[in-house]
PDB file of C-alpha atoms in Angstrom:
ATOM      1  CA  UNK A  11      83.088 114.074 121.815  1.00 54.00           C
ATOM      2  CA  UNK A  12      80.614 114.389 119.243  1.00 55.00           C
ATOM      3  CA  UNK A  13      81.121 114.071 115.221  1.00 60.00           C
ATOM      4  CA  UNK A  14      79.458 113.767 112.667  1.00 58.00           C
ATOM      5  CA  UNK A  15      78.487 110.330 111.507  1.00 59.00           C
ATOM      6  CA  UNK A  16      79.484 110.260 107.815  1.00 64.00           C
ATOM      7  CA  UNK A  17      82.739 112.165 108.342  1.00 73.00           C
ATOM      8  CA  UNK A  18      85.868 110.347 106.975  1.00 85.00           C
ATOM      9  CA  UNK A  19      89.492 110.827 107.602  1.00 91.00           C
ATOM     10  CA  UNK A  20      88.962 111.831 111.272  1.00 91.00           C
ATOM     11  CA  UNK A  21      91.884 113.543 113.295  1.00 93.00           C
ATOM     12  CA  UNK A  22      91.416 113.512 116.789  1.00 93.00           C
ATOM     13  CA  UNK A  23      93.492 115.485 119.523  1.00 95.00           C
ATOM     14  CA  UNK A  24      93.575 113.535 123.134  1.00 95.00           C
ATOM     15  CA  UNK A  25      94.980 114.545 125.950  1.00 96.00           C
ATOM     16  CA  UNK A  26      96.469 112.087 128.482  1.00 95.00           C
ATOM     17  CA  UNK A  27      97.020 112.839 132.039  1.00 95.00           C
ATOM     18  CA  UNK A  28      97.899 110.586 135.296  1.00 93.00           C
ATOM     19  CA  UNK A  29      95.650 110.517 138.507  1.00 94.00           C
ATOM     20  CA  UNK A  30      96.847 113.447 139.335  1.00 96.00           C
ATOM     21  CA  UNK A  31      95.840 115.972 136.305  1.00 95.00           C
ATOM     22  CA  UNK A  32      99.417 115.678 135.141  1.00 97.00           C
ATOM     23  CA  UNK A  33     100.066 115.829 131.447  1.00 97.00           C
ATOM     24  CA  UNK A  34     102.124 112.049 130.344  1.00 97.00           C
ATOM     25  CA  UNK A  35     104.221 112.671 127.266  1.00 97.00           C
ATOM     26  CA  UNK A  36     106.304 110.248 125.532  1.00 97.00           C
ATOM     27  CA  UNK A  37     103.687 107.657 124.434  1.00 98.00           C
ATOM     28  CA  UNK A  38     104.934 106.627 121.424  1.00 98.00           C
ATOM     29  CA  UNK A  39     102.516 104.338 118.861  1.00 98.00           C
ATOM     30  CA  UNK A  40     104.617 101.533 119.589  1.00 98.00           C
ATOM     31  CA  UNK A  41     104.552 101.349 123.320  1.00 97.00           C
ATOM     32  CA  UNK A  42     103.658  98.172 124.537  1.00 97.00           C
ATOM     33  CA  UNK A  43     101.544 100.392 127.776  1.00 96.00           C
ATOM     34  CA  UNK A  44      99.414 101.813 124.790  1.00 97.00           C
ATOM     35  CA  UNK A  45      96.034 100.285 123.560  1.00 96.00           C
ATOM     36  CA  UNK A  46      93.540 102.018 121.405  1.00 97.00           C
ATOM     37  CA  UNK A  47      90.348  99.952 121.028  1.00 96.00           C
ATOM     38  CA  UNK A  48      86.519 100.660 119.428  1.00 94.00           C
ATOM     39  CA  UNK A  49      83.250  98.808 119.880  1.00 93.00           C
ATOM     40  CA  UNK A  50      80.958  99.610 117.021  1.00 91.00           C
ATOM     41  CA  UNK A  51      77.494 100.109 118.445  1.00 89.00           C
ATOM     42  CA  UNK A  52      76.592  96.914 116.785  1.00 88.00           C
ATOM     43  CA  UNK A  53      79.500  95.191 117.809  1.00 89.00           C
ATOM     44  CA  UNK A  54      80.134  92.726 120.750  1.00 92.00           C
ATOM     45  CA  UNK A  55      83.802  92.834 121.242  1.00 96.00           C
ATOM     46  CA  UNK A  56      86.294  96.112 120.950  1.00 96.00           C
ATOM     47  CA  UNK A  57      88.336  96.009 117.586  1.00 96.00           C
ATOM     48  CA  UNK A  58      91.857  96.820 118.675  1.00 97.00           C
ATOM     49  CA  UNK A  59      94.037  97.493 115.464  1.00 96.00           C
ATOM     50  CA  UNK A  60      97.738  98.114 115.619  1.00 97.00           C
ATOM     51  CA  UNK A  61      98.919 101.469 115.765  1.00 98.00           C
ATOM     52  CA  UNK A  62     101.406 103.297 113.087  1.00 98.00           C
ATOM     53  CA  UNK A  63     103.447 106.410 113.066  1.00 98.00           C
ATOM     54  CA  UNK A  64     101.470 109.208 112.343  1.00 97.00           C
ATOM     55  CA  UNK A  65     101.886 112.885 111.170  1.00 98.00           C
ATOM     56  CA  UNK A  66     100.735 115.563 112.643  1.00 97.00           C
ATOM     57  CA  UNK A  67      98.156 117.579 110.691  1.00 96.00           C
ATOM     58  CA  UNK A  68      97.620 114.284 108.276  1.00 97.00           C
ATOM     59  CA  UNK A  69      95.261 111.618 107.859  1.00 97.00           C
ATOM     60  CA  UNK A  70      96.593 108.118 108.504  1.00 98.00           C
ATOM     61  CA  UNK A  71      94.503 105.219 109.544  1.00 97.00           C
ATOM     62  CA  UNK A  72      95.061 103.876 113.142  1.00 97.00           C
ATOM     63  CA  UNK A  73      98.002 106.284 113.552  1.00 98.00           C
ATOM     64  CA  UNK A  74      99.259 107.954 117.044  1.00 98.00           C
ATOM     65  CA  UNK A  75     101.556 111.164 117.685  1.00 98.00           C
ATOM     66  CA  UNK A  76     102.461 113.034 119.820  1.00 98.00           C
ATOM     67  CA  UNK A  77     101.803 116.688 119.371  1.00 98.00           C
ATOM     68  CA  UNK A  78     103.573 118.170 122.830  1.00 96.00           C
ATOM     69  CA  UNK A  79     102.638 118.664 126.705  1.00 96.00           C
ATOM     70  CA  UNK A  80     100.415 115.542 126.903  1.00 96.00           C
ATOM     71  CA  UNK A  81      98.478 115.867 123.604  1.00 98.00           C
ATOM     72  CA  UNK A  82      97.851 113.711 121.274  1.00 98.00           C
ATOM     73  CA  UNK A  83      96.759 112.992 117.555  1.00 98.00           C
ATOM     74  CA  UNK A  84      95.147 109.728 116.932  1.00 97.00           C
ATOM     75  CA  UNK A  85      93.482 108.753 113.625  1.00 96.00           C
ATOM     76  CA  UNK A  86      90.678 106.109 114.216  1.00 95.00           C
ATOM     77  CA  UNK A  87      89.954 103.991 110.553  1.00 95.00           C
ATOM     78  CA  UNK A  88      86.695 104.953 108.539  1.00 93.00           C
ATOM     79  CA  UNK A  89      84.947 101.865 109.417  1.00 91.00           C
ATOM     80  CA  UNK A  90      85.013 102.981 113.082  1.00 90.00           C
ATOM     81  CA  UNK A  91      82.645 105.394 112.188  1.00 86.00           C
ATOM     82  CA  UNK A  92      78.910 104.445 110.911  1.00 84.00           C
ATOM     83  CA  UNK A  93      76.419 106.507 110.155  1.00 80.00           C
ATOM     84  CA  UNK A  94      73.352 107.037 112.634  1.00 80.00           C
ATOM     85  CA  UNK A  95      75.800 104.634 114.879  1.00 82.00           C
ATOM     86  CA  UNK A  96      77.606 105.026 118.119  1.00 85.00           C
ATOM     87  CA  UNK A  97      81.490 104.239 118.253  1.00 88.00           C
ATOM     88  CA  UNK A  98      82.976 104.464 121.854  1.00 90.00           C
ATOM     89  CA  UNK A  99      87.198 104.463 121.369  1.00 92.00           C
ATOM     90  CA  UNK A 100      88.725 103.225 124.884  1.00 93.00           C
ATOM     91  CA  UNK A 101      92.428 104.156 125.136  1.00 95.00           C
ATOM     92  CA  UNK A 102      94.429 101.978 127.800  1.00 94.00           C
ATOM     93  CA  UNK A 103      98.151 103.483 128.976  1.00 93.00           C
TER      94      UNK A 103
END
């Protein structure tokens, strides 16, 4: 996925299947299974932040929720994204 690199307030949509091309649903931001990471292109370790409740259609840093059928909204924070930088965002269930 490309963005631009000043945007702010970022709402991504995920999807999140098994091996098989299945769609998983029910990942809630508190599940212990789920970890949402970035590594700042001038970083040396992922940043792994906790995860809130999010809403869909809003803006909340670090926030997860499920929209339906596998899909998900996550919100990464503002300094995950740097302009003229690379941020990779590694999601773990």
């Amino acid at each position: 996925m490309q963005i631009y690199t000043d945007d702010q307030n970022l709402i991504l949509r995920l999807k999140i299947v098994d091996n098989n091309n299945s769609s998983i649903t029910g990942i809630l931001y508190n599940n212990v299974l789920l970890s949402v990471s970035y590594l700042l292109e001038t970083g040396t370790s992922f940043v792994t932040p906790t995860l809130v409740d999010g809403t869909l259609g809003t803006y909340i840093s670090n926030s997860w929720k499920e929209i339906g059928g596998g899909l998900y909204q996550y919100c990464p924070p503002n300094e995950a994204i740097v302009s003229k930088s690379i941020t990779i965002i590694k999601i773990i269930y």
